[in-house]
Each structure stands twice: as structure tokens, then as C-alpha cells.
XYZ file of C-alpha atoms in Angstrom:
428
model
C 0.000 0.000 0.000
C 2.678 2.083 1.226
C 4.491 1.555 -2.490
C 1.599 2.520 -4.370
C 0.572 5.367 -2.240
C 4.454 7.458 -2.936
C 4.088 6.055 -6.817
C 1.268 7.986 -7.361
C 2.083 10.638 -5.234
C 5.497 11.052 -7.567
C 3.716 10.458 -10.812
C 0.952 12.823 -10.227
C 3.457 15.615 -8.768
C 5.497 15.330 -11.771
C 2.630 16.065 -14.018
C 1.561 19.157 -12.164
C -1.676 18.328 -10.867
C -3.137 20.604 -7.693
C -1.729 19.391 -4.643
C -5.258 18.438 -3.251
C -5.783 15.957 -6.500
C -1.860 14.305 -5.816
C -3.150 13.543 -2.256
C -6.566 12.729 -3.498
C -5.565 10.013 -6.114
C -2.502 8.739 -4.042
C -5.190 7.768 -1.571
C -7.829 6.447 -3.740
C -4.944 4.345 -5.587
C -2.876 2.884 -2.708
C -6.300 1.675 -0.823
C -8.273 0.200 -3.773
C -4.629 -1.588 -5.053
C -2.815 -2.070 -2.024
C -5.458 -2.737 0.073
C -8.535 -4.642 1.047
C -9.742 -1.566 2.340
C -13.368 -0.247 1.357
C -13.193 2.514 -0.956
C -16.054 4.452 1.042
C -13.317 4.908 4.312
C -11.219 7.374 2.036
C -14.369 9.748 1.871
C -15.107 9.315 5.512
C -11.775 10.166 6.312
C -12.111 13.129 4.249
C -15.273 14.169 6.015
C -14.233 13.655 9.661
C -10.783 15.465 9.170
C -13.304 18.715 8.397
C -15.567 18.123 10.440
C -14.134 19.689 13.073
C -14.766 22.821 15.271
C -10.978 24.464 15.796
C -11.011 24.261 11.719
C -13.866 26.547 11.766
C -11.724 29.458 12.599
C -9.922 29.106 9.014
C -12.903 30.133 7.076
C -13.383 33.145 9.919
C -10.027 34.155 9.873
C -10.271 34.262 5.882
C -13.482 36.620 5.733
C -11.948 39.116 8.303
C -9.039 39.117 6.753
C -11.184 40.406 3.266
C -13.037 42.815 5.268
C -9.789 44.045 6.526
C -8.403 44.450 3.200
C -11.556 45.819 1.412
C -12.040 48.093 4.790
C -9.148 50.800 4.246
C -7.469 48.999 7.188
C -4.214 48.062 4.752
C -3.650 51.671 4.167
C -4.450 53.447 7.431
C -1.440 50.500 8.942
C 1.044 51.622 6.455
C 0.576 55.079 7.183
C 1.279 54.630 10.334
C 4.388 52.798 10.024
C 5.601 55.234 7.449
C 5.326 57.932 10.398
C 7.683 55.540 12.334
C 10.018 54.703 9.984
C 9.800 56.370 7.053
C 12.680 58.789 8.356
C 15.013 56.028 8.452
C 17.184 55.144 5.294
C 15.350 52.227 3.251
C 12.140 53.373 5.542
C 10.029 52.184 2.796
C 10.830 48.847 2.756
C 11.045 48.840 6.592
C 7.267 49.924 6.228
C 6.728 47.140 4.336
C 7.616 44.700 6.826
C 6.346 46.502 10.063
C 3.330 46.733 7.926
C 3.135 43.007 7.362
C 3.966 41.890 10.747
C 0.906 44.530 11.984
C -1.321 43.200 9.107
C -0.427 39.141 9.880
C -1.818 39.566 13.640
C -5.076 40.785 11.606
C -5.503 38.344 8.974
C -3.131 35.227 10.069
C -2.152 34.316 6.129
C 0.948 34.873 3.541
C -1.125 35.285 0.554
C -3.285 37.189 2.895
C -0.755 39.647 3.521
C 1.164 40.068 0.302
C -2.088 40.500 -1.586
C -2.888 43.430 0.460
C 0.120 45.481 1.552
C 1.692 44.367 -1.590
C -0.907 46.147 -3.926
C -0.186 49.217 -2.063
C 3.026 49.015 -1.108
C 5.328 47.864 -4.517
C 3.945 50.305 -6.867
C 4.800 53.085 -3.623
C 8.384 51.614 -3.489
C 9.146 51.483 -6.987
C 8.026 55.288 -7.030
C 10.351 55.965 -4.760
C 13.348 54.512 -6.272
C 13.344 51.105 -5.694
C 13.929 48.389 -8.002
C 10.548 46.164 -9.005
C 12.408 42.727 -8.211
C 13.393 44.244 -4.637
C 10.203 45.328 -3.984
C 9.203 42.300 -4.845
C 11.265 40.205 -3.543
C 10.569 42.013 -0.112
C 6.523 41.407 -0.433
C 7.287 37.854 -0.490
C 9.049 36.986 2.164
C 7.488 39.737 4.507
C 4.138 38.557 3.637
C 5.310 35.015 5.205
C 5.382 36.789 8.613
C 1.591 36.476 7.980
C 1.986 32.931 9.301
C 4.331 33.630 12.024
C 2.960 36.255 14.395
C -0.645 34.949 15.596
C -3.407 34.334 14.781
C -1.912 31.357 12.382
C -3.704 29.240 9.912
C -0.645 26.731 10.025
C -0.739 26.914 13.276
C -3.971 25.769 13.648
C -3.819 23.227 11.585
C -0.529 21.916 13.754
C -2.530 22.553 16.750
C -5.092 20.008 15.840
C -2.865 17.374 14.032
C -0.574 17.373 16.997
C -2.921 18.010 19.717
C -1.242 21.138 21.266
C -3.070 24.006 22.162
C -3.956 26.804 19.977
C -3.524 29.057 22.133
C -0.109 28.644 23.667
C 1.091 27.921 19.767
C 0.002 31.792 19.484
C 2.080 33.094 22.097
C 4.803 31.213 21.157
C 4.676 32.764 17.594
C 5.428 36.467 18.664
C 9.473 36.208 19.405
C 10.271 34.208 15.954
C 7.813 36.777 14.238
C 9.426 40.263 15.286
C 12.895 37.603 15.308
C 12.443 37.402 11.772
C 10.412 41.047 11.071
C 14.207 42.744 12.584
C 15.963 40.166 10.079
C 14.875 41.156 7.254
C 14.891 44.967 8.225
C 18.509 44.757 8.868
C 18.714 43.563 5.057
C 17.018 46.321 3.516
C 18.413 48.737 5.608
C 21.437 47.798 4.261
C 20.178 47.491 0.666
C 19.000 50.506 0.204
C 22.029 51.959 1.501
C 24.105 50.368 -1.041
C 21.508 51.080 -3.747
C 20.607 54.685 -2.622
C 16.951 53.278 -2.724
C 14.401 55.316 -1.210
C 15.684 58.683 -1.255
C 13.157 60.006 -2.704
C 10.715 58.918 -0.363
C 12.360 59.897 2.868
C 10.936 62.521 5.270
C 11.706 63.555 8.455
C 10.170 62.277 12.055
C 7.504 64.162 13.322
C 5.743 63.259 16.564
C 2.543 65.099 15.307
C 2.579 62.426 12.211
C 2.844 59.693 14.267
C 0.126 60.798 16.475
C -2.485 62.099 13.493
C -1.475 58.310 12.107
C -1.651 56.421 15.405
C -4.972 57.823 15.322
C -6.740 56.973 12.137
C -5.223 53.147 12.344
C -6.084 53.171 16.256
C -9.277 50.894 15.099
C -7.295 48.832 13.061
C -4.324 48.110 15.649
C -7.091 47.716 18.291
C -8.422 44.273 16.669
C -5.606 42.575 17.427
C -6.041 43.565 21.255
C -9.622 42.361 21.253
C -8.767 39.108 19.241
C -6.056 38.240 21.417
C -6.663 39.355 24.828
C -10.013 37.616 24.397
C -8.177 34.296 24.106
C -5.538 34.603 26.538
C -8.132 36.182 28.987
C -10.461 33.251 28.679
C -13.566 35.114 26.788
C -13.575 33.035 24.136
C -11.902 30.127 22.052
C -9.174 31.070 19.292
C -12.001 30.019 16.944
C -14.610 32.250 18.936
C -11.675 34.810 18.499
C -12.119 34.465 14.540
C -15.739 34.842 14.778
C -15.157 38.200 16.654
C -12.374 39.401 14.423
C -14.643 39.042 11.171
C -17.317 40.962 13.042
C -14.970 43.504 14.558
C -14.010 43.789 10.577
C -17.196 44.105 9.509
C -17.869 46.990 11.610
C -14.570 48.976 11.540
C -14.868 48.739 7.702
C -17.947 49.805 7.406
C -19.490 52.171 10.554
C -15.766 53.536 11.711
C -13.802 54.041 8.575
C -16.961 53.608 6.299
C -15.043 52.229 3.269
C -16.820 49.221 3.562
C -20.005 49.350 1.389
C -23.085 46.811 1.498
C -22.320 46.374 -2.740
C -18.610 45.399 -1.598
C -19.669 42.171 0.519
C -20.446 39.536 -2.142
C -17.297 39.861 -3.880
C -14.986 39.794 -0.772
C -17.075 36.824 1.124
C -16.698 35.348 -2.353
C -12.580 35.861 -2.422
C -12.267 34.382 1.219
C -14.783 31.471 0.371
C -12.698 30.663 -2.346
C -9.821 30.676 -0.280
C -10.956 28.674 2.253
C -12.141 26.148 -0.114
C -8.734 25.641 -1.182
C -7.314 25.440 2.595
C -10.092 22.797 2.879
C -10.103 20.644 0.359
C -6.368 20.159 1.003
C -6.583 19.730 4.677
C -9.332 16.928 3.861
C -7.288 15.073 1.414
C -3.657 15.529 3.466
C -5.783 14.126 6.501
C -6.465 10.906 4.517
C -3.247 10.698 3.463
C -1.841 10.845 6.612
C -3.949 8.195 7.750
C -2.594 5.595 5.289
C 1.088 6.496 6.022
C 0.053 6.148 9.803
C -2.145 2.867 8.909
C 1.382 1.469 7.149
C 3.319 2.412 10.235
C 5.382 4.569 8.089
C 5.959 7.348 10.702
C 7.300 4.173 12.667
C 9.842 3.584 10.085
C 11.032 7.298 9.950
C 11.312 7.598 13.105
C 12.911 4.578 13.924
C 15.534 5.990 11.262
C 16.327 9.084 12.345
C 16.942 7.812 15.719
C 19.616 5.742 14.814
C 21.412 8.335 13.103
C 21.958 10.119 16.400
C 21.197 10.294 19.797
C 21.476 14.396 19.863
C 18.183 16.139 19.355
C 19.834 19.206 17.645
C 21.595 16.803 14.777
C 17.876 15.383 14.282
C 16.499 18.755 14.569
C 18.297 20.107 11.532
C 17.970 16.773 9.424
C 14.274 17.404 10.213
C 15.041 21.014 9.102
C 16.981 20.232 5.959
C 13.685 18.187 4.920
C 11.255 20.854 5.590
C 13.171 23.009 3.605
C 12.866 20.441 0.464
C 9.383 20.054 1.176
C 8.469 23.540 1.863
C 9.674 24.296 -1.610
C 7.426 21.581 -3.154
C 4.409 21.318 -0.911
C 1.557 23.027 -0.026
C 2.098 24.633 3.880
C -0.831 22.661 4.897
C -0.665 19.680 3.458
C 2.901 19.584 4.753
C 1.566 20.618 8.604
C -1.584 17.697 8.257
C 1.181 14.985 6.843
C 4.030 15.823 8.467
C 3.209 16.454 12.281
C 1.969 12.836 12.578
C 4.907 11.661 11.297
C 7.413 13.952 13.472
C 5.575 13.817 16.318
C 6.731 10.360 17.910
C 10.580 11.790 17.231
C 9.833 14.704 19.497
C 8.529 12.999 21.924
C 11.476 10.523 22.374
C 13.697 13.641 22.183
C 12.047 15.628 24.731
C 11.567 18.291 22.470
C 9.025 20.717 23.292
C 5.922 20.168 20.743
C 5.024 23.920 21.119
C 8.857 25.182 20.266
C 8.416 22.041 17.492
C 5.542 23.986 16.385
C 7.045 27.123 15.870
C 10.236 25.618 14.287
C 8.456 23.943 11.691
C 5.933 27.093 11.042
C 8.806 29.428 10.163
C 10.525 26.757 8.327
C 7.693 26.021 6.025
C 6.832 29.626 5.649
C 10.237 30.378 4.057
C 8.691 28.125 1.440
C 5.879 30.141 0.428
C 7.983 32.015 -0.853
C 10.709 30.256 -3.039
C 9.826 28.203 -6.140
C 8.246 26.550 -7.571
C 5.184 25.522 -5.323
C 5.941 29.632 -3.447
C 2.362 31.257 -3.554
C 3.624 34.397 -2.047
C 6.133 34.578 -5.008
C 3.171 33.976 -7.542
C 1.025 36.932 -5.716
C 4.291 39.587 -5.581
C 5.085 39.248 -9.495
C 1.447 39.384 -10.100
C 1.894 42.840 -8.795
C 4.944 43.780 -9.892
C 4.222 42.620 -13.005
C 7.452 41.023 -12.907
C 9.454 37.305 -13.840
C 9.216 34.729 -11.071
C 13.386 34.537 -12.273
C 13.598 38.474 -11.124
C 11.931 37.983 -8.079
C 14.008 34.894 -7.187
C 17.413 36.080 -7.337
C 16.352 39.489 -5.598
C 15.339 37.098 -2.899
C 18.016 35.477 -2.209
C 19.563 37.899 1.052
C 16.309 37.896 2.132
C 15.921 34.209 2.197
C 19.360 33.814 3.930
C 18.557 36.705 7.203
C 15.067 34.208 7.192
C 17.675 30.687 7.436
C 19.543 32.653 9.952
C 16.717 33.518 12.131
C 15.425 30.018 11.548
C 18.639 28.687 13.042
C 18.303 31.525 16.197
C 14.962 29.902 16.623
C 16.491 26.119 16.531
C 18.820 26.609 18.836
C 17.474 28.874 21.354
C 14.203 27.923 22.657
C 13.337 30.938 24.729
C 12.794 32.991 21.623
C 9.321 30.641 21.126
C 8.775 29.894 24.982
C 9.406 32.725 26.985
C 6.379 34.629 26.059
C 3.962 31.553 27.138
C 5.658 30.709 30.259
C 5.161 34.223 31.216
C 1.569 34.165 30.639
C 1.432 30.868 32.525
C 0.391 28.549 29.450
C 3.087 26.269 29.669
């Protein structure tokens, strides 16, 4: 079964089908030839993986992240940030990524992100001087903070396939998010100084600006607050929290700033339904695939493996690492979480690594993939804009992606960057 199930998997891939439809047919193949399995358990396995009330917060997270966007939120956060930093040299791309990380703790995806302080933000930079594949290359790999800094879609997804909580998985996500935010700031501070980007754009500090700023996003950097301090106060669930953040959306867009018309709703609950349908239909066909590698003991095997390789944890940490990377590049984020965490999860355990800093390790990791070819959907959304080659982007990308392996590594190898914040707030 096990045979049939990684044939098809590779022979599918190679052809370029959707992700969901490798899983899918790998599935339907290895049971109904490798198996004496009824056919009817892959669809039930499909249904039960969904079927499921911490997955619920997906969808909500996806519609408040459109009403966000469609809101005049995106623009009233980069504004703000521009009053911050847009003194600085490179401020503009600094904007960029404060923007992002400020904008991920709204909407909790990559795509999310780059879509919308992307459209506004590379046709600003390239005004001011900076080259299209920079600005480009910047989107994408600030827009993967988006998965980083809670609330997290992969997050929730690991939350549920390696039963650790939601919430603590949050907290943990702040220190590897501004960890990686200061990263990649450091690179295009020292990028545009080489370049002698963004001169054009730069203006000096003014504490009026910030304030006349701080007040006209104060609405949108209040949602995070709510959504947030909701969960770790006990109000409500993290999936209670999404229902709250697409409401708190609904009315900042559309009674506070009023850019929000009635007209406006169809086509944005559309864009986030369609997005969700897509998180879905992979989640249900990763799920079944997960349970035939489990039902062939295959995470066994691995496991079993990598143990006798070595008896440190960091070694087996960075061949786990090494094979995110690779997989990152070439799978979906969560198909890898819903396939993958089953299979790691026995290794942690008989390392004593934490699952929560495990978590976090394997979020950033995979993130750095949505942003590389060829599977990178971040990459597809930032040349979209820039109306640019997925080649230009790539090799613009390349210091970026290197400050994002380094603060990968910082994350490895020093868990208090993940678990401080949660021991603190007394989740762990």
C-alpha cells in the first residue's frame, strides 16, 4: 500500500496536478490496489478530518481578513508605520515589513498579507526609487510573517494534528515573528544603503505624524487587542476569536472608517470562500493521506531511522530542518503541517523536544517556502503585482531568504525565543 501510495504521489506531482488531487488520487490508488480496504473509508476520512470545530476558525479568519483588506485597514497600517520609519534610510521597505507583521496579527495568512500590503506598497516603493524585483522580492518573504505572528492558519492546523493548544502555539509565535520582522529589516536597511533606494521617499520624524497616524489606524491596531486578549483572557476560544475578528471587521470597515459598502460584501465573502475552499479541500485530502502512512506504520519507520542516526536532538532537529526546507519548496504549507506532524511527532517525543517550540520551528521553516519556487504562492502573488518574472523575483530574494535561514537557526537553537512569552503568561 505504502508503495503505491508514494508512486502515485510522484507520478501525479510530476505532471503538475493541484496538490489536493496528488493527495486525493494517491489515496484512492494505494487503498483500492494495495489494500482490502473499502473505498467508502477514504471519503469518511475526508469528512471527519473537516468536520471539526478548531477548523472553523480558518474560514473566519479568511473573511476578516477580506473585510480588513476591502475596509481601508491596509492603508491606514502603512501610514502609520511610514510615520515611524519612514525617516530612516530604506524606511520604505522597513514599512513594508512593520506593515506586514501589523497586518499578519489581523488576517493570520501569507497570501493574505502580500495581496494586500503588496498592492499598495510595490507600486509606492518602486516610485520611490526602488527596483521592481526588490520590492518584490521584499513582499514575499514579509508577507510570510503572515503565518508567524498569531493568529496562524498553520498553526492551527498543527494545533489540531498534533494536539497542542492553539492558544499557547500563538504566544509562542510572537518572538520568531518580530525575530524574523528585525531580520529582514537589517537587510534592507542595508540594501537601500548600497543602492541609494528610497531617497526620494524619505521625510523627516515628526511626533505630530505619528500621532495624526496612530490615530486613524487606532481601530485597526485595536483588533488585534480584542482578538487576542479575548483568548488569553479566557472570553472566548481562538475560533470564537475568529468569529469576533470578522465581526470587529465588519464593523470597523464599514461604521468607523466607512469604506466598507453593502455592494462590496459579495465579492470579498466570495474571495475568502474561495480561499478557504482551497485550505479545505487540502486539509481533507492531506488528513487521509496521513492516515494511510500512519495505517502502514510509516511514521514508525522514519522515526525509527532518524533515531539511529543520532542520539542528539539538535543533529535530528536540523535533518528534520533540511527536509522541511525540500518540502516547503514543493508542498503546499498545509498539506505539509496535516502529513508531516503525525509523522514527526513520535521523534519529538522521544527527544524531549518541546511540541510547542516544534511547532514554531516547523511554522517558520515552512513559511520560508511560500515564498521560493516553484510551489511559493507568495512569489506567484508579488510578481502578479509587480508585473514582474518569477526569475527576477528569485534572485532578488536570495539575502532575504538567507537573514530568514539565519533567524530560523536563532529559533532552533534557542528555545526561549518561542517559549518565553507563554511561560510568562502561565500557558506552559
Amino acid at each position: 500500500m505504502a508503495a503505491y501510495l508514494f508512486i502515485t504521489f510522484a507520478v501525479t506531482a510530476l505532471l503538475g496536478f493541484p496538490i489536493w488531487v496528488v493527495l486525493a488520487a494517491s489515496c484512492f490508488v494505494a487503498i483500492s490496489a494495495g489494500s482490502a480496504t473499502p473505498m467508502l473509508v477514504i471519503a469518511q476520512r475526508m469528512f471527519t478530518s473537516v468536520d471539526s470545530f478548531p477548523l472553523l476558525a480558518i474560514p473566519l479568519f479568511m473573511v476578516a481578513g477580506s473585510l480588513m483588506e476591502g475596509g481601508g485597514i491596509s492603508r491606514r497600517l502603512i501610514n502609520f508605520c511610514n510615520a515611524l520609519l519612514g525617516s530612516f534610510t530604506g524606511g520604505l521597505a522597513m514599512v513594508a515589513i512593520l506593515t506586514c507583521m501589523l497586518f499578519a496579527a489581523i488576517s493570520g495568512s501569507g497570501p493574505a498579507t502580500v495581496a494586500a500590503i503588496g498592492g499598495i506598497m510595490i507600486p509606492e516603493m518602486v516610485k520611490a526609487g526602488y527596483s521592481k524585483p526588490f520590492a518584490a522580492a521584499l513582499m514575499s518573504v514579509a508577507g510570510a510573517i503572515g503565518v508567524i505572528i498569531p493568529p496562524s492558519l498553520p498553526m492551527v492546523n498543527y494545533g489540531i494534528a498534533g494536539s497542542v493548544s492553539i492558544s499557547t502555539l500563538f504566544a509562542a509565535g510572537f518572538g520568531p515573528g518580530i525575530l524574523v520582522g528585525v531580520a529582514l529589516m537589517i537587510v534592507a536597511y542595508f540594501s537601500a544603503k548600497k543602492n541609494g533606494y528610497g531617497l526620494a521617499a524619505k521625510q523627516s520624524f515628526s511626533w505630530k505624524n505619528v500621532a495624526v497616524s496612530f490615530k486613524e489606524a487606532f481601530f485597526a491596531l485595536l483588533m488585534p487587542f480584542i482578538v487576542l486578549g479575548g483568548i488569553y483572557g479566557g472570553i472566548f476560544t481562538p475560533t470564537e476569536a475568529a468569529a469576533v475578528a470578522a465581526m470587529y471587521g465588519f464593523v470597523a470597515g464599514t461604521f468607523i472608517y466607512r469604506e466598507l459598502k453593502l455592494k462590496d460584501l459579495p465579492a470579498l465573502l466570495m474571495n475568502a470562500g474561495k480561499s478557504t475552499a482551497m485550505v479545505m479541500v487540502i486539509v481533507a485530502a492531506a488528513s487521509s493521506f496521513g492516515w494511510i502512512l500512519t495505517s502502514a506504520r510509516i511514521p514508525d519507520a522514519i522515526a525509527s531511522f532518524l533515531i539511529s542516526l543520532s542520539d542528539s536532538k539538535y543533529v535530528i532537529l536540523i535533518l528534520i530542518n533540511i527536509f522541511l526546507l525540500i518540502v516547503g519548496c514543493l508542498m503546499d504549507v498545509t498539506a505539509s503541517i496535516i502529513i508531516l506532524t503525525p509523522i514527526f511527532m513520535p521523534i519529538v517525543n522521544q527527544f524531549g523536544i518541546d511540541p510547542v517550540h516544534f511547532g514554531i520551528i516547523m511554522t517558520v521553516n515552512l513559511a520560508i517556502g511560500m515564498s521560493t519556487p516553484p510551489l511559493g504562492v507568495n512569489l506567484f502573488v508579488s510578481c502578479g503585482i509587480a508585473k514582474i518574472s518569477i526569475e527576477e523575483n528569485a534572485k532578488a530574494m536570495i539575502k532575504f531568504l538567507i537573514a530568514n535561514l539565519i533567524a530560523l537557526i536563532l529559533i532552533i537553537f534557542i528555545e526561549p525565543i518561542s517559549l518565553t512569552i507563554p511561560r510568562l503568561m502561565g500557558l506552559m
